[in-house]
Structure formats: C-alpha cells, structure tokens
mmCIF file of C-alpha atoms and ligand atoms in Angstrom:
data_model
loop_
_atom_site.group_PDB
_atom_site.id
_atom_site.type_symbol
_atom_site.label_atom_id
_atom_site.label_comp_id
_atom_site.label_asym_id
_atom_site.label_seq_id
_atom_site.Cartn_x
_atom_site.Cartn_y
_atom_site.Cartn_z
ATOM 1 C CA MET A 18 -27.225 11.140 -120.292
ATOM 2 C CA ALA A 19 -24.716 8.015 -119.856
ATOM 3 C CA LYS A 20 -21.944 10.570 -119.779
ATOM 4 C CA ILE A 21 -22.933 12.506 -117.111
ATOM 5 C CA LEU A 22 -23.981 9.221 -115.082
ATOM 6 C CA SER A 23 -20.446 8.018 -115.640
ATOM 7 C CA LEU A 24 -18.847 11.128 -114.612
ATOM 8 C CA PHE A 25 -21.030 11.160 -111.476
ATOM 9 C CA ILE A 26 -20.085 7.588 -110.566
ATOM 10 C CA MET A 27 -16.436 8.812 -111.183
ATOM 11 C CA VAL A 28 -16.647 11.644 -108.819
ATOM 12 C CA THR A 29 -18.578 9.828 -106.234
ATOM 13 C CA SER A 30 -15.963 6.937 -106.133
ATOM 14 C CA ILE A 31 -12.893 9.278 -106.129
ATOM 15 C CA LEU A 32 -14.717 10.947 -102.942
ATOM 16 C CA ALA A 33 -15.498 7.340 -101.837
ATOM 17 C CA PHE A 34 -11.994 6.157 -101.621
ATOM 18 C CA ALA A 35 -10.741 9.644 -100.357
ATOM 19 C CA PRO A 36 -10.412 8.521 -96.480
ATOM 20 C CA ILE A 37 -8.719 5.338 -97.820
ATOM 21 C CA LEU A 38 -5.959 7.724 -99.397
ATOM 22 C CA CYS A 39 -5.695 9.454 -96.228
ATOM 23 C CA LEU A 40 -4.512 6.723 -94.511
ATOM 24 C CA SER A 41 -1.552 6.730 -95.808
ATOM 25 C CA SER A 42 -1.028 10.386 -95.189
ATOM 26 C CA LYS A 43 0.252 11.827 -92.095
ATOM 27 C CA THR A 44 -2.907 13.281 -90.792
ATOM 28 C CA ASN A 45 -4.877 11.197 -88.030
ATOM 29 C CA TYR A 46 -8.545 11.763 -89.200
ATOM 30 C CA TYR A 47 -9.894 9.219 -87.408
ATOM 31 C CA GLY A 48 -10.225 11.156 -83.914
ATOM 32 C CA TYR A 49 -8.948 8.013 -82.266
ATOM 33 C CA LEU A 50 -5.525 6.388 -81.797
ATOM 34 C CA TYR A 51 -4.643 2.875 -83.115
ATOM 35 C CA PRO A 52 -1.315 0.778 -83.334
ATOM 36 C CA GLN A 53 -1.231 0.660 -86.801
ATOM 37 C CA PHE A 54 -0.773 4.294 -87.601
ATOM 38 C CA TYR A 55 2.598 4.444 -88.896
ATOM 39 C CA ASP A 56 2.422 0.950 -90.467
ATOM 40 C CA TRP A 57 2.369 2.954 -93.965
ATOM 41 C CA SER A 58 4.011 6.204 -93.391
ATOM 42 C CA CYS A 59 6.961 5.111 -91.140
ATOM 43 C CA PRO A 60 6.998 1.411 -91.060
ATOM 44 C CA ASN A 61 10.308 1.349 -89.112
ATOM 45 C CA ALA A 62 9.006 3.857 -86.449
ATOM 46 C CA LYS A 63 8.700 1.426 -83.532
ATOM 47 C CA GLU A 64 12.055 -0.155 -84.096
ATOM 48 C CA ILE A 65 13.788 3.062 -84.332
ATOM 49 C CA VAL A 66 12.559 4.176 -81.067
ATOM 50 C CA LYS A 67 12.948 0.755 -79.196
ATOM 51 C CA SER A 68 16.535 0.678 -80.512
ATOM 52 C CA VAL A 69 17.489 4.293 -79.281
ATOM 53 C CA VAL A 70 15.788 3.427 -75.895
ATOM 54 C CA ALA A 71 17.661 0.257 -75.375
ATOM 55 C CA LYS A 72 20.842 2.183 -76.093
ATOM 56 C CA ALA A 73 20.102 4.736 -73.639
ATOM 57 C CA VAL A 74 19.124 2.314 -70.934
ATOM 58 C CA ALA A 75 21.924 0.044 -71.437
ATOM 59 C CA ARG A 76 24.325 3.224 -71.006
ATOM 60 C CA GLU A 77 22.232 4.053 -67.544
ATOM 61 C CA ALA A 78 19.628 1.835 -66.257
ATOM 62 C CA ARG A 79 17.853 4.549 -64.357
ATOM 63 C CA MET A 80 16.955 5.973 -67.719
ATOM 64 C CA ALA A 81 14.135 3.244 -68.207
ATOM 65 C CA ALA A 82 12.220 4.827 -64.991
ATOM 66 C CA SER A 83 13.084 8.424 -66.530
ATOM 67 C CA LEU A 84 11.516 8.155 -69.725
ATOM 68 C CA LEU A 85 8.475 6.042 -68.530
ATOM 69 C CA ARG A 86 7.940 9.266 -66.166
ATOM 70 C CA LEU A 87 8.022 11.674 -68.762
ATOM 71 C CA HIS A 88 4.880 10.008 -70.616
ATOM 72 C CA PHE A 89 3.156 10.359 -67.310
ATOM 73 C CA HIS A 90 4.142 14.127 -66.636
ATOM 74 C CA ASP A 91 2.923 14.464 -70.286
ATOM 75 C CA CYS A 92 -0.421 12.985 -70.286
ATOM 76 C CA PHE A 93 -1.532 14.705 -67.031
ATOM 77 C CA VAL A 94 -0.949 17.927 -68.496
ATOM 78 C CA LYS A 95 -3.654 19.168 -71.407
ATOM 79 C CA GLY A 96 -3.457 15.235 -72.313
ATOM 80 C CA CYS A 97 -0.664 13.426 -74.049
ATOM 81 C CA ASP A 98 0.537 16.187 -76.442
ATOM 82 C CA ALA A 99 4.118 16.658 -75.792
ATOM 83 C CA SER A 100 3.496 19.684 -74.076
ATOM 84 C CA LEU A 101 5.997 18.519 -71.524
ATOM 85 C CA LEU A 102 8.627 18.676 -74.065
ATOM 86 C CA LEU A 103 8.615 22.295 -75.088
ATOM 87 C CA ASP A 104 11.609 24.458 -74.022
ATOM 88 C CA SER A 105 10.942 28.220 -72.834
ATOM 89 C CA SER A 106 10.948 30.576 -75.806
ATOM 90 C CA GLY A 107 8.717 33.275 -77.370
ATOM 91 C CA THR A 108 5.224 32.819 -75.499
ATOM 92 C CA ILE A 109 6.050 29.525 -74.085
ATOM 93 C CA ILE A 110 6.958 29.026 -70.413
ATOM 94 C CA SER A 111 8.378 25.426 -70.113
ATOM 95 C CA GLU A 112 6.731 22.758 -67.957
ATOM 96 C CA LYS A 113 10.401 21.520 -67.226
ATOM 97 C CA LEU A 114 10.407 24.587 -64.877
ATOM 98 C CA SER A 115 7.664 23.783 -62.421
ATOM 99 C CA ASN A 116 7.837 22.233 -59.286
ATOM 100 C CA THR A 117 7.326 18.640 -60.216
ATOM 101 C CA ASN A 118 9.762 18.849 -63.181
ATOM 102 C CA ARG A 119 12.231 21.252 -62.216
ATOM 103 C CA ASN A 120 15.664 19.432 -60.825
ATOM 104 C CA SER A 121 13.595 15.953 -61.328
ATOM 105 C CA ALA A 122 12.309 15.390 -65.021
ATOM 106 C CA ARG A 123 15.099 13.822 -67.321
ATOM 107 C CA GLY A 124 15.568 12.042 -70.329
ATOM 108 C CA PHE A 125 14.918 14.773 -72.612
ATOM 109 C CA GLU A 126 18.047 14.401 -74.523
ATOM 110 C CA VAL A 127 17.212 10.528 -75.293
ATOM 111 C CA ILE A 128 13.813 11.923 -76.758
ATOM 112 C CA ASP A 129 15.675 14.325 -78.955
ATOM 113 C CA GLU A 130 17.925 11.305 -80.095
ATOM 114 C CA ILE A 131 14.778 9.469 -81.056
ATOM 115 C CA LYS A 132 13.296 12.250 -83.026
ATOM 116 C CA SER A 133 16.532 12.959 -84.995
ATOM 117 C CA ALA A 134 16.554 9.423 -86.204
ATOM 118 C CA LEU A 135 13.084 9.546 -86.881
ATOM 119 C CA GLU A 136 13.236 12.594 -89.109
ATOM 120 C CA MET A 137 16.099 10.736 -90.997
ATOM 121 C CA GLU A 138 13.670 8.239 -91.591
ATOM 122 C CA CYS A 139 10.243 9.967 -92.287
ATOM 123 C CA PRO A 140 10.598 13.436 -91.745
ATOM 124 C CA GLN A 141 7.784 15.372 -90.016
ATOM 125 C CA THR A 142 5.703 12.319 -89.744
ATOM 126 C CA VAL A 143 6.032 10.761 -86.036
ATOM 127 C CA SER A 144 4.833 12.903 -83.452
ATOM 128 C CA CYS A 145 6.660 13.721 -80.070
ATOM 129 C CA ALA A 146 4.163 12.641 -78.079
ATOM 130 C CA ASP A 147 3.993 9.146 -79.765
ATOM 131 C CA ILE A 148 7.571 8.891 -79.396
ATOM 132 C CA LEU A 149 7.012 9.308 -75.736
ATOM 133 C CA ALA A 150 4.257 6.701 -75.364
ATOM 134 C CA LEU A 151 6.649 4.102 -77.438
ATOM 135 C CA ALA A 152 9.650 4.995 -75.322
ATOM 136 C CA ALA A 153 7.510 4.358 -71.995
ATOM 137 C CA ARG A 154 6.385 1.043 -73.255
ATOM 138 C CA ASP A 155 10.213 -0.002 -74.154
ATOM 139 C CA SER A 156 11.545 1.521 -71.172
ATOM 140 C CA THR A 157 9.058 -0.790 -69.090
ATOM 141 C CA VAL A 158 10.106 -4.025 -71.192
ATOM 142 C CA LEU A 159 13.667 -3.465 -70.999
ATOM 143 C CA ALA A 160 13.399 -3.033 -66.947
ATOM 144 C CA GLY A 161 11.665 -6.393 -67.133
ATOM 145 C CA GLY A 162 8.229 -5.461 -66.974
ATOM 146 C CA PRO A 163 4.991 -6.071 -69.535
ATOM 147 C CA SER A 164 4.738 -5.365 -72.871
ATOM 148 C CA TRP A 165 1.345 -3.750 -74.720
ATOM 149 C CA GLU A 166 0.184 -2.741 -78.274
ATOM 150 C CA VAL A 167 0.662 1.321 -77.944
ATOM 151 C CA PRO A 168 -2.213 3.065 -79.796
ATOM 152 C CA LEU A 169 -0.665 5.845 -81.981
ATOM 153 C CA GLY A 170 -1.470 8.940 -84.000
ATOM 154 C CA ARG A 171 -1.035 11.766 -81.192
ATOM 155 C CA ARG A 172 -0.132 15.143 -82.411
ATOM 156 C CA ASP A 173 2.063 17.697 -80.600
ATOM 157 C CA SER A 174 0.930 20.692 -79.109
ATOM 158 C CA ARG A 175 1.536 24.398 -79.869
ATOM 159 C CA ASP A 176 1.401 25.509 -76.273
ATOM 160 C CA ALA A 177 2.599 24.524 -72.673
ATOM 161 C CA SER A 178 0.899 25.000 -69.206
ATOM 162 C CA ILE A 179 3.335 25.510 -66.341
ATOM 163 C CA SER A 180 0.378 25.653 -64.007
ATOM 164 C CA GLY A 181 -1.210 22.615 -65.422
ATOM 165 C CA SER A 182 2.020 20.885 -64.487
ATOM 166 C CA ASN A 183 2.259 22.503 -61.057
ATOM 167 C CA ASN A 184 -1.504 21.586 -60.102
ATOM 168 C CA ASN A 185 -2.639 18.566 -61.938
ATOM 169 C CA ILE A 186 0.492 16.356 -61.229
ATOM 170 C CA PRO A 187 -0.002 14.802 -58.057
ATOM 171 C CA ALA A 188 2.689 15.750 -55.696
ATOM 172 C CA PRO A 189 4.342 13.264 -53.309
ATOM 173 C CA ASN A 190 2.807 14.879 -49.972
ATOM 174 C CA ASN A 191 -0.998 15.213 -51.470
ATOM 175 C CA THR A 192 -3.231 13.254 -49.321
ATOM 176 C CA PHE A 193 -5.027 10.309 -50.538
ATOM 177 C CA ASN A 194 -8.283 12.113 -51.727
ATOM 178 C CA THR A 195 -6.637 14.819 -53.495
ATOM 179 C CA ILE A 196 -4.207 11.958 -55.643
ATOM 180 C CA LEU A 197 -7.444 10.086 -56.377
ATOM 181 C CA THR A 198 -9.107 12.982 -57.243
ATOM 182 C CA LYS A 199 -6.300 14.227 -59.826
ATOM 183 C CA PHE A 200 -6.548 10.605 -61.399
ATOM 184 C CA ASN A 201 -10.367 10.898 -61.583
ATOM 185 C CA LEU A 202 -10.255 14.300 -63.073
ATOM 186 C CA LYS A 203 -8.106 12.353 -65.943
ATOM 187 C CA GLY A 204 -10.292 9.649 -66.333
ATOM 188 C CA LEU A 205 -8.400 7.121 -64.293
ATOM 189 C CA ASP A 206 -9.871 5.518 -61.065
ATOM 190 C CA LEU A 207 -8.829 3.889 -58.197
ATOM 191 C CA VAL A 208 -7.293 0.910 -59.833
ATOM 192 C CA ASP A 209 -5.164 2.517 -62.452
ATOM 193 C CA LEU A 210 -3.693 4.640 -59.409
ATOM 194 C CA VAL A 211 -2.585 1.446 -57.656
ATOM 195 C CA ALA A 212 -1.456 -0.159 -61.074
ATOM 196 C CA LEU A 213 0.336 2.810 -62.203
ATOM 197 C CA SER A 214 1.926 3.635 -58.889
ATOM 198 C CA GLY A 215 3.780 0.461 -59.575
ATOM 199 C CA SER A 216 6.127 2.425 -61.729
ATOM 200 C CA HIS A 217 7.959 3.504 -58.507
ATOM 201 C CA THR A 218 9.215 -0.349 -58.777
ATOM 202 C CA ILE A 219 12.244 1.221 -60.696
ATOM 203 C CA GLY A 220 13.877 4.809 -60.815
ATOM 204 C CA ASN A 221 14.756 7.157 -57.823
ATOM 205 C CA ALA A 222 13.645 9.972 -55.683
ATOM 206 C CA ARG A 223 15.359 12.895 -54.408
ATOM 207 C CA CYS A 224 15.620 13.456 -50.715
ATOM 208 C CA THR A 225 13.434 16.768 -50.925
ATOM 209 C CA SER A 226 10.591 14.386 -51.850
ATOM 210 C CA PHE A 227 10.191 12.365 -48.686
ATOM 211 C CA LYS A 228 12.272 14.579 -46.140
ATOM 212 C CA GLN A 229 8.916 15.786 -44.631
ATOM 213 C CA ARG A 230 8.597 12.038 -43.648
ATOM 214 C CA LEU A 231 11.474 11.634 -41.444
ATOM 215 C CA TYR A 232 11.268 14.916 -39.699
ATOM 216 C CA ASN A 233 8.073 16.576 -39.511
ATOM 217 C CA GLN A 234 5.278 14.736 -40.782
ATOM 218 C CA SER A 235 2.402 16.636 -39.700
ATOM 219 C CA GLY A 236 4.037 19.771 -38.733
ATOM 220 C CA ASN A 237 4.970 18.775 -35.099
ATOM 221 C CA ASN A 238 8.371 17.832 -35.572
ATOM 222 C CA LEU A 239 7.699 14.257 -35.498
ATOM 223 C CA PRO A 240 8.312 11.360 -38.027
ATOM 224 C CA ASP A 241 5.874 9.511 -39.880
ATOM 225 C CA TYR A 242 5.331 6.297 -37.663
ATOM 226 C CA THR A 243 3.972 4.618 -40.784
ATOM 227 C CA LEU A 244 7.277 4.514 -42.229
ATOM 228 C CA ASP A 245 9.191 1.538 -40.790
ATOM 229 C CA GLN A 246 11.601 3.194 -38.439
ATOM 230 C CA SER A 247 14.802 1.187 -39.120
ATOM 231 C CA TYR A 248 14.613 2.098 -42.761
ATOM 232 C CA ALA A 249 13.644 5.817 -41.601
ATOM 233 C CA ALA A 250 17.052 5.385 -39.993
ATOM 234 C CA GLN A 251 18.754 4.147 -42.887
ATOM 235 C CA LEU A 252 16.974 7.031 -44.966
ATOM 236 C CA SER A 253 18.249 9.544 -42.678
ATOM 237 C CA THR A 254 22.065 9.169 -42.881
ATOM 238 C CA MET A 255 22.060 10.618 -46.695
ATOM 239 C CA CYS A 256 18.401 12.500 -46.072
ATOM 240 C CA PRO A 257 19.339 14.863 -42.869
ATOM 241 C CA LYS A 258 17.165 17.469 -41.540
ATOM 242 C CA PHE A 259 19.046 20.200 -43.155
ATOM 243 C CA GLY A 260 20.568 19.963 -46.667
ATOM 244 C CA GLY A 261 20.902 16.791 -48.858
ATOM 245 C CA ASP A 262 17.603 17.724 -50.785
ATOM 246 C CA GLN A 263 18.953 16.495 -54.110
ATOM 247 C CA ASN A 264 20.532 13.371 -52.702
ATOM 248 C CA LEU A 265 18.947 10.443 -54.882
ATOM 249 C CA PHE A 266 17.399 7.223 -53.352
ATOM 250 C CA PHE A 267 15.960 4.160 -54.602
ATOM 251 C CA LEU A 268 11.961 4.139 -54.928
ATOM 252 C CA ASP A 269 12.256 0.389 -54.638
ATOM 253 C CA TYR A 270 15.593 -0.540 -52.626
ATOM 254 C CA VAL A 271 15.447 -4.251 -53.044
ATOM 255 C CA THR A 272 14.978 -4.553 -56.614
ATOM 256 C CA PRO A 273 15.639 -0.782 -57.787
ATOM 257 C CA THR A 274 16.185 -1.522 -61.721
ATOM 258 C CA LYS A 275 13.793 -4.343 -61.907
ATOM 259 C CA PHE A 276 10.262 -3.577 -62.906
ATOM 260 C CA ASP A 277 8.386 -6.409 -60.690
ATOM 261 C CA ASN A 278 5.915 -6.262 -57.780
ATOM 262 C CA ASN A 279 8.355 -5.846 -54.871
ATOM 263 C CA TYR A 280 7.111 -2.023 -54.945
ATOM 264 C CA TYR A 281 3.893 -3.343 -53.289
ATOM 265 C CA LYS A 282 5.791 -5.775 -50.913
ATOM 266 C CA ASN A 283 7.808 -2.776 -49.572
ATOM 267 C CA LEU A 284 4.134 -0.958 -48.786
ATOM 268 C CA LEU A 285 3.070 -4.042 -47.001
ATOM 269 C CA ALA A 286 6.182 -3.827 -45.313
ATOM 270 C CA SER A 287 5.973 0.051 -44.584
ATOM 271 C CA ARG A 288 8.508 0.681 -46.686
ATOM 272 C CA GLY A 289 6.992 2.892 -49.250
ATOM 273 C CA LEU A 290 9.703 5.640 -50.039
ATOM 274 C CA LEU A 291 6.964 8.537 -50.937
ATOM 275 C CA ASN A 292 4.161 9.489 -48.559
ATOM 276 C CA SER A 293 1.934 8.950 -51.650
ATOM 277 C CA ASP A 294 3.034 5.459 -51.798
ATOM 278 C CA GLN A 295 2.641 4.318 -48.214
ATOM 279 C CA ILE A 296 -0.879 6.207 -48.036
ATOM 280 C CA LEU A 297 -1.917 3.378 -50.576
ATOM 281 C CA VAL A 298 -2.117 0.829 -47.560
ATOM 282 C CA THR A 299 -3.001 3.280 -44.814
ATOM 283 C CA LYS A 300 -5.711 5.277 -45.786
ATOM 284 C CA ASN A 301 -8.188 3.368 -47.992
ATOM 285 C CA GLN A 302 -9.352 -0.136 -47.808
ATOM 286 C CA ALA A 303 -10.171 -0.767 -51.442
ATOM 287 C CA THR A 304 -6.493 0.176 -52.426
ATOM 288 C CA LEU A 305 -4.993 -1.780 -49.653
ATOM 289 C CA GLU A 306 -6.550 -4.869 -51.091
ATOM 290 C CA LEU A 307 -5.046 -3.761 -54.521
ATOM 291 C CA VAL A 308 -1.895 -3.693 -53.015
ATOM 292 C CA LYS A 309 -1.747 -7.179 -51.103
ATOM 293 C CA LEU A 310 -3.294 -8.597 -54.731
ATOM 294 C CA TYR A 311 -0.242 -7.180 -56.694
ATOM 295 C CA ALA A 312 2.218 -8.396 -54.035
ATOM 296 C CA GLU A 313 0.850 -11.641 -54.178
ATOM 297 C CA ASN A 314 0.342 -11.796 -58.043
ATOM 298 C CA ASN A 315 2.693 -10.282 -60.512
ATOM 299 C CA GLU A 316 0.923 -11.533 -63.440
ATOM 300 C CA ILE A 317 -2.270 -9.588 -62.244
ATOM 301 C CA PHE A 318 -0.041 -6.541 -61.662
ATOM 302 C CA PHE A 319 1.395 -6.723 -64.854
ATOM 303 C CA GLU A 320 -1.925 -7.134 -66.767
ATOM 304 C CA HIS A 321 -3.545 -3.996 -64.911
ATOM 305 C CA PHE A 322 -0.307 -2.000 -65.594
ATOM 306 C CA ALA A 323 -0.624 -2.381 -69.343
ATOM 307 C CA LYS A 324 -4.353 -1.518 -69.304
ATOM 308 C CA SER A 325 -4.001 1.183 -67.312
ATOM 309 C CA MET A 326 -0.840 2.643 -69.370
ATOM 310 C CA VAL A 327 -2.851 2.588 -72.600
ATOM 311 C CA LYS A 328 -5.616 4.349 -70.637
ATOM 312 C CA MET A 329 -3.464 7.072 -69.417
ATOM 313 C CA GLY A 330 -1.933 7.152 -72.803
ATOM 314 C CA ASN A 331 -5.426 8.161 -74.234
ATOM 315 C CA ILE A 332 -5.589 11.361 -71.969
ATOM 316 C CA SER A 333 -7.011 13.678 -74.672
ATOM 317 C CA PRO A 334 -4.817 13.278 -77.742
ATOM 318 C CA LEU A 335 -4.737 15.931 -80.566
ATOM 319 C CA THR A 336 -5.940 14.253 -83.808
ATOM 320 C CA GLY A 337 -7.085 15.550 -87.128
ATOM 321 C CA TYR A 338 -5.810 19.011 -87.978
ATOM 322 C CA LYS A 339 -5.354 19.832 -84.078
ATOM 323 C CA GLY A 340 -1.633 20.456 -83.346
ATOM 324 C CA GLU A 341 1.223 19.627 -85.339
ATOM 325 C CA ILE A 342 4.067 17.183 -85.790
ATOM 326 C CA ARG A 343 7.107 19.099 -84.602
ATOM 327 C CA LYS A 344 10.390 18.587 -86.164
ATOM 328 C CA ASN A 345 12.110 19.300 -83.194
ATOM 329 C CA CYS A 346 10.450 18.204 -79.865
ATOM 330 C CA ARG A 347 11.594 21.317 -77.798
ATOM 331 C CA TYR A 348 10.062 23.738 -80.147
ATOM 332 C CA MET A 349 6.728 24.428 -82.242
ATOM 333 C CA ASN A 350 7.286 24.407 -85.992
HETATM 334 C C1 HEM B 416 0.177 8.374 -57.645
HETATM 335 C C2 HEM B 416 0.797 9.823 -58.002
HETATM 336 C C3 HEM B 416 2.339 10.088 -57.900
HETATM 337 C C4 HEM B 416 3.269 10.665 -57.265
HETATM 338 C C5 HEM B 416 2.547 11.374 -56.093
HETATM 339 C C6 HEM B 416 4.561 10.460 -57.605
HETATM 340 C C7 HEM B 416 5.631 11.193 -57.535
HETATM 341 C C8 HEM B 416 7.058 11.199 -57.767
HETATM 342 C C9 HEM B 416 7.896 11.724 -56.881
HETATM 343 C C10 HEM B 416 8.290 12.451 -55.800
HETATM 344 C C11 HEM B 416 9.397 11.216 -57.681
HETATM 345 C C12 HEM B 416 10.282 11.558 -57.421
HETATM 346 C C13 HEM B 416 11.023 12.577 -58.194
HETATM 347 C C14 HEM B 416 12.136 13.139 -57.440
HETATM 348 O O1 HEM B 416 12.398 13.428 -56.209
HETATM 349 O O2 HEM B 416 13.103 13.825 -58.727
HETATM 350 C C15 HEM B 416 8.744 10.152 -58.617
HETATM 351 C C16 HEM B 416 9.539 9.300 -59.333
HETATM 352 C C17 HEM B 416 9.075 8.544 -60.653
HETATM 353 N N1 HEM B 416 7.629 8.505 -60.939
HETATM 354 FE FE1 HEM B 416 6.103 8.819 -59.862
HETATM 355 N N2 HEM B 416 4.359 9.617 -58.940
HETATM 356 C C18 HEM B 416 3.255 9.472 -58.985
HETATM 357 C C19 HEM B 416 2.527 8.170 -60.106
HETATM 358 C C20 HEM B 416 3.678 7.967 -61.051
HETATM 359 C C21 HEM B 416 2.841 7.224 -62.092
HETATM 360 C C22 HEM B 416 1.673 7.125 -62.521
HETATM 361 C C23 HEM B 416 4.070 7.182 -63.028
HETATM 362 C C24 HEM B 416 4.223 6.274 -64.558
HETATM 363 C C25 HEM B 416 3.130 5.815 -64.987
HETATM 364 C C26 HEM B 416 5.226 7.310 -62.271
HETATM 365 C C27 HEM B 416 6.433 7.261 -62.693
HETATM 366 C C28 HEM B 416 7.755 7.565 -61.863
HETATM 367 C C29 HEM B 416 9.009 7.032 -62.351
HETATM 368 C C30 HEM B 416 9.371 6.064 -62.964
HETATM 369 C C31 HEM B 416 9.691 7.669 -61.239
HETATM 370 C C32 HEM B 416 11.762 7.306 -61.253
HETATM 371 C C33 HEM B 416 11.795 8.526 -62.413
HETATM 372 C C34 HEM B 416 13.502 8.645 -62.276
HETATM 373 O O3 HEM B 416 14.170 7.699 -61.446
HETATM 374 O O4 HEM B 416 13.896 9.229 -63.185
HETATM 375 N N3 HEM B 416 5.199 7.686 -61.028
HETATM 376 N N4 HEM B 416 7.452 10.186 -58.771
HETATM 377 C C1 NAG B 417 4.152 19.730 -49.611
HETATM 378 O O1 NAG B 417 5.292 19.999 -49.878
HETATM 379 C C2 NAG B 417 5.443 21.321 -50.710
HETATM 380 C C3 NAG B 417 7.097 21.302 -51.074
HETATM 381 O O2 NAG B 417 7.945 20.881 -50.182
HETATM 382 C C4 NAG B 417 5.501 22.396 -49.425
HETATM 383 O O3 NAG B 417 5.342 23.449 -50.117
HETATM 384 C C5 NAG B 417 4.002 22.003 -48.759
HETATM 385 O O4 NAG B 417 4.044 22.601 -47.987
HETATM 386 C C6 NAG B 417 3.698 20.681 -48.358
HETATM 387 N N1 NAG B 417 2.482 20.369 -48.062
HETATM 388 C C7 NAG B 417 2.079 19.853 -46.917
HETATM 389 C C8 NAG B 417 0.701 19.860 -46.778
HETATM 390 O O5 NAG B 417 2.535 19.383 -45.958
HETATM 391 C C1 NAG B 418 7.795 21.739 -39.361
HETATM 392 O O1 NAG B 418 6.589 21.904 -40.022
HETATM 393 C C2 NAG B 418 5.662 23.022 -39.345
HETATM 394 C C3 NAG B 418 4.321 23.365 -40.111
HETATM 395 O O2 NAG B 418 4.732 23.190 -41.577
HETATM 396 C C4 NAG B 418 6.597 24.483 -39.577
HETATM 397 O O3 NAG B 418 5.959 25.331 -38.933
HETATM 398 C C5 NAG B 418 8.114 24.016 -38.550
HETATM 399 O O4 NAG B 418 8.789 25.035 -38.855
HETATM 400 C C6 NAG B 418 8.706 23.039 -39.201
HETATM 401 N N1 NAG B 418 9.758 22.526 -38.438
HETATM 402 C C7 NAG B 418 11.135 22.561 -39.082
HETATM 403 C C8 NAG B 418 12.057 22.266 -37.931
HETATM 404 O O5 NAG B 418 11.192 22.674 -40.019
#
C-alpha cells in the first residue's frame, strides 16, 4: 500500500511540475504574452534585435520609421503573426503585394538580418512576429521616442491574407469613420488612433499617398482647403498633378527623423501631410482635444503611445500549438 502511495505521489508531483519544465521550452502554453518569455530559452534575444536595428538605423535614419510601420501592418492583418513577412510561394500570395504595401512597405532585409543572427544564437526559438514587435520598440527609442516592455511569446502564421491587407489597414483617403471603425475592429479605440498616428512624426510618404489633396480632393478638381495652401504649393513642386507618384516627402517636415510631438503641432497648423492625419483635427471634437493635448504635452503623448503600442501588439497573437517558429521569416517551415 505504501509503495503504491509513494508511486502515486511521484507521478502526481511530476505532473505538477510539468508546466514549470515547459517554461524553459519554446512553446507558449499560457495563451498570453509576457516580456520574460525568452529569458530562459534565448536570454540574449532582445540585445541581438536591438544591436541589428541600431546598425540599420545608423546606416539610414528612415529605417526606424519603416520598421515601426511593419509591426502595424502585421498586427492589423490576422493579428501580430508575421503574416506580412511571407513571400509568395506555393499557395501563399504575399501581403507585400497589397495596395498598401506595394512600393511602400520596407525593411524586410533588416528583419532577415535579425532573424539570421537569432538563428545562430538560438535556433528556431524567437518568432518573426516577436522580432517585429521588438524592432518597432527599438526603432521608436532610437528615434528619440518612449520605451516600453514588449510582451513576447507570439508564434508565426502558416498563411497570409492579401485581402486583409487591402481591407483592414486604413488607407490615407479613408473617411474618419472608416478609419475609426478599422481600429475598433482590432480592439483599438479613439485614444489609440490619435496616439498611434503620432508614428507619423517620423518617416516618409509618397506623393501618390496625398496627391488627391493637392488637386482633386472631392472629385471636383479643387484642392483640400484644410491643408495650409502655402505648404500645399511647396508640396506640389515635387508632387505634380501628373507624374512624380513615387517621390518621397517627410511625414513631419519640421523634425523628420526625430520621434517627438511635432506631428501634432503640424496638424494644428493645417500642415498634416496625409488626409488621414489632418482629419484628426477637422472631423471629430474628441480627437481634436487629444491632438491639442499631445501638442502641448510630449510626456502624455509618449505615455499614451507606449500603452497603445502594447495594445496593438496584443492583437490576436498565435500561442500554444498554433502556428510555428519560422526558420526564415519569408517562408513557412
Ligand atoms: C491611422 C491610420 C493610418 C493611415 C491611414 C496610415 C497611412 C500611411 C501612409 C499612406 C504612409 C505612407 C506610405 C507611402 O506613401 O509609401 C504611412 C507611413 C507610415 N506610417 Fe502610417 N498610417 C496609419 C497609421 C499608422 C500607425 C498606427 C503606425 C504605427 C504604429 C504608422 C506608422 C507609419 C510610419 C512609421 C510611416 C513611415 C514609413 C517609412 O518611412 O518607411 N502608421 N502611413
Ligand atoms: C482613394 O485612393 C485610391 C487609390 O489611389 C483610389 O482608387 C480611390 O478612388 C480613392 N477613394 C476616394 C474615396 O477618393
Ligand atoms: C477628379 O476626381 C473625379 C472623381 O474621382 C474624377 O472623375 C476626375 O477625373 C478627376 N479629375 C482629374 C483631373 O483627375
């Protein structure tokens, strides 16, 4: 009897400790994300991501903006699952070919470089989706913005959605209500919308993304008069009515590579570049109040931005046995 009892105790205690053993393995059994996820399995992961991002941003300041945007474009399509990173192959049609991403989304080589470094250090351990989340944070910090702890433990998708990319990610000429609805569908609210739009304090946009405002805002061959007209005249020299579509412009022409609240000051001066930027002050009283708050108080902007980034990074991640840890971010295993 005593023998059976001790055997029983042995078996149950092994079972009881099983979850702790799993902590050190590569699968996220918890179903939620937490910053310490790689502390046992790949303790240098965060440092490795940071050092590759730092090198890339030192080579080209704009890369901080490009990497930040990749996380957004990943999370708004089937959640933060690195679906954006898959190249076309087999049944996969790459999201890189969508209207929003084609000739626009960039920084994929830097993600590859990070992934290779991580595969050398700890093979098949750190997901591409987590790389995007960490790179977005590191880029923000490098550009002078706020820092935050990045919850980790996302897994990578085994599919992509070009229709999701075309339809879920807001377009610059969407109406205010369409954009807010697209955020709400991802569990993000009006504060998240205004705070995260502050990303446009760094980086570039192409002429094609705002041309409509200069020449034909409402289909009647008139400009958008909510855009400061001397700024519009300046823009039009490199963004003519016909041609020049791929020419690049700063989203924040005052401090284009510095992550600060100048974006909001520009909006209040009717100098937001995209229609989706300017409507935050022209179409809704609550967003206007937030823009004023952030324009006056950089600290509150940074605080809200960090909080909203964590929220965005939590959009339906794959955990547990769902998905996989890709060896190469461009292809399924
Ligand atoms: C609110 C709805 C949004 C719209 C309509 C929008 C639209 C755009 C457009 C049209 C561009 C320029 C693309 C081009 O011409 O190639 C752009 C650039 C950018 N967006 Fe957004 N965006 C939105 C929200 C966000 C959010 C939430 C983030 C990040 C959290 C973000 C980060 C960026 C960055 C950093 C750039 C510059 C990228 C670079 O220079 O490579 N945007 N966005
Ligand atoms: C928005 O821009 C797209 C792409 O340039 C264009 O096809 C579409 O007609 C525009 N929509 C509106 C409402 O102007
Ligand atoms: C202006 O927009 C309207 C409606 O989208 C379109 O029919 C018209 O051709 C545009 N005008 C020019 C000059 O592109």
